[in-house]
Short mmCIF file of C-alpha atoms in Angstrom, two decimals:
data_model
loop_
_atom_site.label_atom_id
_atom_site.label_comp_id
_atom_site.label_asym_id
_atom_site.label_seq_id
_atom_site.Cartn_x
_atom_site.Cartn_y
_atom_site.Cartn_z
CA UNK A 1240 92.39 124.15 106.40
CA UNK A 1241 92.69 120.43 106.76
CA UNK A 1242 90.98 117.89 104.51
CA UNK A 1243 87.47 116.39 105.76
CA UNK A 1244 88.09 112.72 107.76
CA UNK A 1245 86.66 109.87 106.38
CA UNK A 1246 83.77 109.91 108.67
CA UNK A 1247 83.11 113.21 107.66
CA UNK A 1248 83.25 112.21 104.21
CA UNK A 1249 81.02 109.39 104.67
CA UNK A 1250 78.59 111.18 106.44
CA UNK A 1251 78.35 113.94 103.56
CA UNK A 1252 77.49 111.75 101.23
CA UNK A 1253 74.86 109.76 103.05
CA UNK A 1254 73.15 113.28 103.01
CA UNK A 1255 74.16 114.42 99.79
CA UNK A 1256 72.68 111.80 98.01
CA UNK A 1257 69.04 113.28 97.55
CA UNK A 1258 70.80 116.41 96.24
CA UNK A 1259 72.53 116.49 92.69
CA UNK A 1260 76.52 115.25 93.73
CA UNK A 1261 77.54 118.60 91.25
CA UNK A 1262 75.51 121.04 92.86
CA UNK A 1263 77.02 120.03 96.66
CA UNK A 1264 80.66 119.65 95.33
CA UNK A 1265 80.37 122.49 93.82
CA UNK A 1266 78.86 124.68 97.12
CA UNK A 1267 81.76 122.52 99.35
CA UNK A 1268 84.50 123.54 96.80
CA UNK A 1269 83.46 127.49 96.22
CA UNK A 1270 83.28 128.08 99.89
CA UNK A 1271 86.30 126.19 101.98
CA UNK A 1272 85.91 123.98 104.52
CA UNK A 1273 86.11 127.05 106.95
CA UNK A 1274 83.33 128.92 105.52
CA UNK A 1275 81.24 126.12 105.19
CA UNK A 1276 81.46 125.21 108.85
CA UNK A 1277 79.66 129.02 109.08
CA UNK A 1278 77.74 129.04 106.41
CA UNK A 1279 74.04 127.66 105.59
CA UNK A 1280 74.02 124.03 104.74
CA UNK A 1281 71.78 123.30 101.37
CA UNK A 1282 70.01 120.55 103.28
CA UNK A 1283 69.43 122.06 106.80
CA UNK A 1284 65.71 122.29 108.25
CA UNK A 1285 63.82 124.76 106.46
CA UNK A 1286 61.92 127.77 108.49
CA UNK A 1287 58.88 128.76 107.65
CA UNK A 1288 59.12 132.44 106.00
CA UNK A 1289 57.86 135.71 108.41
CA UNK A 1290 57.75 134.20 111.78
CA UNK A 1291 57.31 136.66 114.25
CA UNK A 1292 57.04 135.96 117.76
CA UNK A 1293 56.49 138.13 121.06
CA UNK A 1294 57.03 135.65 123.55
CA UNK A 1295 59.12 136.83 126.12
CA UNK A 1296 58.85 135.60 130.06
CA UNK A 1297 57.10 132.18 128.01
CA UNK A 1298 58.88 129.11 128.84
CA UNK A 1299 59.66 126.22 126.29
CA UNK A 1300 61.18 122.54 127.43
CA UNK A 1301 63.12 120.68 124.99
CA UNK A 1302 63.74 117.06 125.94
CA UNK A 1303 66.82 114.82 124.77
CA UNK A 1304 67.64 110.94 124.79
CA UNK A 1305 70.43 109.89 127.45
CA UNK A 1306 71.33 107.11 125.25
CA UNK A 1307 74.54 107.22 123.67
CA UNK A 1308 75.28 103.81 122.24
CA UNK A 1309 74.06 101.95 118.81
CA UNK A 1310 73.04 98.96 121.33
CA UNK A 1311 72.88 98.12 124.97
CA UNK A 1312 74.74 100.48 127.27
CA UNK A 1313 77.43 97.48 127.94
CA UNK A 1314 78.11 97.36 124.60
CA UNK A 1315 82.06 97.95 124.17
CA UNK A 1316 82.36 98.00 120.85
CA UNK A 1317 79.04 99.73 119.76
CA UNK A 1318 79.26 103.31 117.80
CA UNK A 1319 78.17 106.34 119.44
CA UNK A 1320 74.82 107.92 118.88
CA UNK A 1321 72.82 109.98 121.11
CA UNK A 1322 70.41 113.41 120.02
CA UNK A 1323 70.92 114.49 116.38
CA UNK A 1324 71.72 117.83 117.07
CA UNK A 1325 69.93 120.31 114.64
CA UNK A 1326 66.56 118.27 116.35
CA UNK A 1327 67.74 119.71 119.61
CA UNK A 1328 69.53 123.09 118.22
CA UNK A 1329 67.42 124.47 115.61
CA UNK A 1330 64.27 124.05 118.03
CA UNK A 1331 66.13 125.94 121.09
CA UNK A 1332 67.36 128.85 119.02
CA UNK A 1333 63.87 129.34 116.89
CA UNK A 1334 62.18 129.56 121.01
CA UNK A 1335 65.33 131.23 122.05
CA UNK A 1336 64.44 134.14 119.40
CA UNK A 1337 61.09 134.04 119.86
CA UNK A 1338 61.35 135.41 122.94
CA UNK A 1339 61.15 131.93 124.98
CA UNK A 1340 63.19 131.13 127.95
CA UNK A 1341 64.36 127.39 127.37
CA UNK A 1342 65.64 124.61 129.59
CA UNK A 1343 67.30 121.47 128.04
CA UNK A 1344 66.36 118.37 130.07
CA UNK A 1345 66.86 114.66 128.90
CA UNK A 1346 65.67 111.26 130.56
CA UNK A 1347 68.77 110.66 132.99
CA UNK A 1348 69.81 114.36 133.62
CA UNK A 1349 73.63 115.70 133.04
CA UNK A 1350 75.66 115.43 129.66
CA UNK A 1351 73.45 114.99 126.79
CA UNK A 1352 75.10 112.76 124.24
CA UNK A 1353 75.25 114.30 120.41
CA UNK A 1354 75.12 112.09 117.78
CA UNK A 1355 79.05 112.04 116.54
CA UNK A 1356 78.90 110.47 112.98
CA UNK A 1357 75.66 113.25 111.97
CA UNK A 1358 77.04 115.99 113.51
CA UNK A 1359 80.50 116.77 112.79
CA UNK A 1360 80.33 117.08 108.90
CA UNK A 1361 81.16 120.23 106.70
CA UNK A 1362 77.35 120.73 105.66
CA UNK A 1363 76.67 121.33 110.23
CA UNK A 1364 73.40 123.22 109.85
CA UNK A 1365 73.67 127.42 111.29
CA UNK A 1366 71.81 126.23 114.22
CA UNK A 1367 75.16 123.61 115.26
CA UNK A 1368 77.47 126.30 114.41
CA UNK A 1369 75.94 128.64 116.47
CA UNK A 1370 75.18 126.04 119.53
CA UNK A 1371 78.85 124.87 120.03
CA UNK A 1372 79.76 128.83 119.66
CA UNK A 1373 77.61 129.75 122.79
CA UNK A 1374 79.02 128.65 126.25
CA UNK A 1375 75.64 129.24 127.94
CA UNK A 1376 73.54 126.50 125.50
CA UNK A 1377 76.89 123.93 125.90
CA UNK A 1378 76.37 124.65 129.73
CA UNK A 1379 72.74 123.58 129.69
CA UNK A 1380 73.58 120.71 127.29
CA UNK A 1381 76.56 119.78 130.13
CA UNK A 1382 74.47 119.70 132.72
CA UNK A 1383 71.26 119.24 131.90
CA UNK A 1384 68.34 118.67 134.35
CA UNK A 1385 66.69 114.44 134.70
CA UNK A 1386 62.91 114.86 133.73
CA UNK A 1387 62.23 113.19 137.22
CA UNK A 1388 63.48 116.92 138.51
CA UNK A 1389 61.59 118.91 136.24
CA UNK A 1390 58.33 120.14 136.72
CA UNK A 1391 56.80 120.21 133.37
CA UNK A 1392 53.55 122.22 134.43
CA UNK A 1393 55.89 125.54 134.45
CA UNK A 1394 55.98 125.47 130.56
CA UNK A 1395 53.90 126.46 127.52
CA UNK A 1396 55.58 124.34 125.17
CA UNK A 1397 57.03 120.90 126.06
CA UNK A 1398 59.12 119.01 122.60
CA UNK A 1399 60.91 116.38 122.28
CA UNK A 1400 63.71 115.86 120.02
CA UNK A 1401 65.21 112.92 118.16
CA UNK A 1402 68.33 111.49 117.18
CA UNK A 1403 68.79 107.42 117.30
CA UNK A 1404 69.66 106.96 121.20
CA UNK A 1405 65.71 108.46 121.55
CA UNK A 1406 65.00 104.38 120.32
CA UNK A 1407 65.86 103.09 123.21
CA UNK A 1408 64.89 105.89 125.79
CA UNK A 1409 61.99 108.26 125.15
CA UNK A 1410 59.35 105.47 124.19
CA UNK A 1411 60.53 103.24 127.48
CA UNK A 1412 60.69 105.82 130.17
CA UNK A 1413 57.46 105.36 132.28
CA UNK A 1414 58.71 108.93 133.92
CA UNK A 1415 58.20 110.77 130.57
CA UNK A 1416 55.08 109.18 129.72
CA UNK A 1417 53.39 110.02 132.53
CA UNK A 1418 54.55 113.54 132.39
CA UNK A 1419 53.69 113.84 128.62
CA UNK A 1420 50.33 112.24 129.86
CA UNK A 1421 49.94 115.14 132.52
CA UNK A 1422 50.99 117.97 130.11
CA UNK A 1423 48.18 117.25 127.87
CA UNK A 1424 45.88 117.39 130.24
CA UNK A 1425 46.39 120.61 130.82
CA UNK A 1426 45.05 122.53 128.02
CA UNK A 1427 47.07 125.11 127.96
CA UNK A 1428 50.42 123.77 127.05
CA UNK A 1429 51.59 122.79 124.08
CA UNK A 1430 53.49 119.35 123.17
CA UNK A 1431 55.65 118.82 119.94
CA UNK A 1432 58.03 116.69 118.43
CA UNK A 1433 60.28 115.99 115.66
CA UNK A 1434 61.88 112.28 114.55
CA UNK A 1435 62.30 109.43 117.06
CA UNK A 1436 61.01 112.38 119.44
CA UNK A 1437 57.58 111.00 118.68
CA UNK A 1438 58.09 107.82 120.64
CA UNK A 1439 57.69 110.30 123.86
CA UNK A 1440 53.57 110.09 123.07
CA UNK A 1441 53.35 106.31 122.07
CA UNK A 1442 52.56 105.53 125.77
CA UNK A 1443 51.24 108.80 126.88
CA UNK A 1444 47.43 108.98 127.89
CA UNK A 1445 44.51 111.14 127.84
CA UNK A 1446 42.41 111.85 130.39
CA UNK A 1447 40.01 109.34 129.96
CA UNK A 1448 42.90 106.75 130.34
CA UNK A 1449 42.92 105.83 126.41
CA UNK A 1450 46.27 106.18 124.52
CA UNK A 1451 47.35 109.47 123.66
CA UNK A 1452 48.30 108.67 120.14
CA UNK A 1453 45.00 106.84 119.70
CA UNK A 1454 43.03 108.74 116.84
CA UNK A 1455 46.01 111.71 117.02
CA UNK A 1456 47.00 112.75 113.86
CA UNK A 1457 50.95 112.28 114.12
CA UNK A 1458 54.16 111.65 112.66
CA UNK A 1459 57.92 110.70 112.82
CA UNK A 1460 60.27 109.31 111.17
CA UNK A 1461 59.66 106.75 108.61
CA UNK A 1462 60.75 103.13 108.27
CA UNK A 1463 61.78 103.81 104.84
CA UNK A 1464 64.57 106.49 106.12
CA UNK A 1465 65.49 104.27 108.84
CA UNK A 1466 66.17 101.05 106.21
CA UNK A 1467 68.02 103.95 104.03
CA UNK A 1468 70.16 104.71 106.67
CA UNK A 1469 70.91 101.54 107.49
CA UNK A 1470 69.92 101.12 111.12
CA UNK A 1471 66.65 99.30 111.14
CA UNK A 1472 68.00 96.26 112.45
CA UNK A 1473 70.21 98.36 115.00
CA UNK A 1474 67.46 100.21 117.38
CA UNK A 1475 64.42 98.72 119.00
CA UNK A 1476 61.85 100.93 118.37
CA UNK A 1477 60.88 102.81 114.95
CA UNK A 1478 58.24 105.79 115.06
CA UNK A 1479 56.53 104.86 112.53
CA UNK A 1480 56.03 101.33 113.79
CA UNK A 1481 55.29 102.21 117.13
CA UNK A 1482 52.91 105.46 116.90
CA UNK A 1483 50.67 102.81 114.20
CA UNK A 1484 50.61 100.66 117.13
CA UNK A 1485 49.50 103.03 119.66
CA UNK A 1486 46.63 104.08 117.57
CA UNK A 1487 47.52 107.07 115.54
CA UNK A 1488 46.73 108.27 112.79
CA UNK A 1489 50.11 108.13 110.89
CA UNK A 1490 50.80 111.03 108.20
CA UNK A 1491 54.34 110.89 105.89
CA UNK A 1492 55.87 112.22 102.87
CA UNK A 1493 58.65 110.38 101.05
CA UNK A 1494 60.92 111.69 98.83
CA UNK A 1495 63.80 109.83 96.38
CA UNK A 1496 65.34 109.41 100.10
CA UNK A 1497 63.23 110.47 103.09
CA UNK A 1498 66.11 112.41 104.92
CA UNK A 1499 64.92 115.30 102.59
CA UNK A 1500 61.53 114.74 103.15
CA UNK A 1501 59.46 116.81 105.50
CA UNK A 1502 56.23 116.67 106.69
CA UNK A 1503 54.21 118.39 110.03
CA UNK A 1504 51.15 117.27 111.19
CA UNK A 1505 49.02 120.15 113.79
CA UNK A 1506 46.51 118.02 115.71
CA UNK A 1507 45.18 120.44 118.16
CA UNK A 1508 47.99 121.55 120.72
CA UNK A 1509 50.69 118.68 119.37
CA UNK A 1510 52.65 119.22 116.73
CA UNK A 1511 55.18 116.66 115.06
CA UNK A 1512 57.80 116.28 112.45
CA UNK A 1513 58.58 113.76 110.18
CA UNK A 1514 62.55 114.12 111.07
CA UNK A 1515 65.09 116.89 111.11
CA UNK A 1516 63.60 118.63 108.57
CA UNK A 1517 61.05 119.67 110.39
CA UNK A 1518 63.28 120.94 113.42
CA UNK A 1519 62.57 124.50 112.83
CA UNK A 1520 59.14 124.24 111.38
CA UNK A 1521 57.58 122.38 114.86
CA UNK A 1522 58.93 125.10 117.26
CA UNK A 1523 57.72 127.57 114.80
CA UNK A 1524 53.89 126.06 114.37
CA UNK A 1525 53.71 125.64 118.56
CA UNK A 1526 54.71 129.34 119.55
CA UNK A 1527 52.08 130.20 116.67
CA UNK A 1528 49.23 128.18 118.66
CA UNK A 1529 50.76 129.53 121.81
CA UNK A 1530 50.60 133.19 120.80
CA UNK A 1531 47.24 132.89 119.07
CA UNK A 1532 46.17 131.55 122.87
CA UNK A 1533 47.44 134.16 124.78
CA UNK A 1534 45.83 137.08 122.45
CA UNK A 1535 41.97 135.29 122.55
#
């Protein structure tokens, strides 16, 4: 098999660095770059042990940035960026097997940009692997509905995913917030999160017409992992920032470098992640409130 590309290189070590360098070399080297692209990576989102799930004709909505540039969409020599995909894989697959039917939506409908420097290294999480391997979840991610089309009162669970074009996107569109706003008010859906998928809530509203992150326990991703990464000074708005600023109550853990931390904060029906971490752990914790619903 052929050597790893720079880019691949680079982005390896940006996430190897919170693991010991010997240990990764040494799980890259014993299994080829073939099996690796198949096997589990050492710093994919964790699951939580013994899930079980009968959810079957239960419907879950995961919702994607449309944003696919590291600046303004005019920008001709900005990088790429869009969804980072195990925030929009690993949640479809862990409602997929729970029983869940799932629809893929984003803010301007069709082709939902994918992140290209995070998500085409050796260590691609099972949840990548298996996604690009199955024509029917490309399809959906092809052609995926506009939220202005999609009735969100026709599902139990309603998350949002991150990924860095979510900056410029999910905490701007007036369309999602309102929908977000009319979700919760229903009380029998379920609303979740994981990264810069939090800036979906910041302006969200209750009922009442207050803020919907106002007194919420929440979280996202922190500014420390966004200064690590080095894009702080690249997109607009920063979940941590911005959910402190519509009122919530803002929960983190930090690590040696936060894109190994993981945290998940249950406030009544929302659930939200700290970052990718968390992306299995979110869909997991909302089909658990769901079931536990649908059995009182």
């Amino acid at each position: 098999s052929s050597p790893p590309s720079p880019l691949q290189l680079r982005t390896m070590m940006t996430l190897i660095r919170p693991l010991t360098f010997v240990a990764a070399t040494v799980w890259l080297l014993g299994l080829g770059a073939d099996a690796a692209r198949t096997s589990r990576s050492p710093i994919q989102a964790k699951c939580f042990p013994n899930g079980t799930f009968h959810l079957s004709g239960r419907t879950a909505l995961i919702i994607t940035t449309s944003h696919h540039k590291l600046g303004a969409d005019n920008c001709t020599s900005c990088k790429g960026t869009g969804v980072y995909a195990e925030e929009m894989t690993a949640p479809y697959y862990t409602f997929l097997d729970g029983g869940m039917e799932v629809t893929l939506a984003s803010i301007a409908g069709g082709q939902i940009p994918i992140d290209p420097d995070y998500n085409t290294s050796l260590l691609s999480p099972t949840s990548d692997v298996r996604f690009y391997a199955d024509p029917v979840a490309v399809a959906k991610a092809t052609h995926s509905l506009g939220i202005d089309a999609v009735d969100f009162r026709q599902f139990d669970i309603v998350f949002m995913a991150g990924g860095w074009g979510a900056a410029w996107d999910l905490g701007t569109s007036l369309t999602l917030a309102q929908k977000i706003s009319e979700t919760y008010a229903n009380t029998t859906q379920f609303l979740g999160s994981v990264c810069h998928g939090a800036l979906g809530f910041t302006k969200a509203r209750k009922p009442d017409g207050s803020l919907l992150c106002n007194g919420t326990r929440m979280t996202g991703v922190t500014d420390k992992q966004i200064e690590e990464l080095g894009i702080a000074k690249l997109t607009p708005e920063h979940p941590e920032d911005a959910l402190k600023a519509a009122g919530a109550i803002y929960e983190c853990k930090h690590g040696l470098e936060d894109v190994t931390a993981n945290d998940v904060v249950v406030d009544g029906r929302i659930v939200t992640g700290q970052n990718q971490m968390a992306s299995c752990q979110v869909p997991q914790l909302l089909m658990t409130l769901l079931q536990k619903q649908l059995v009182i």
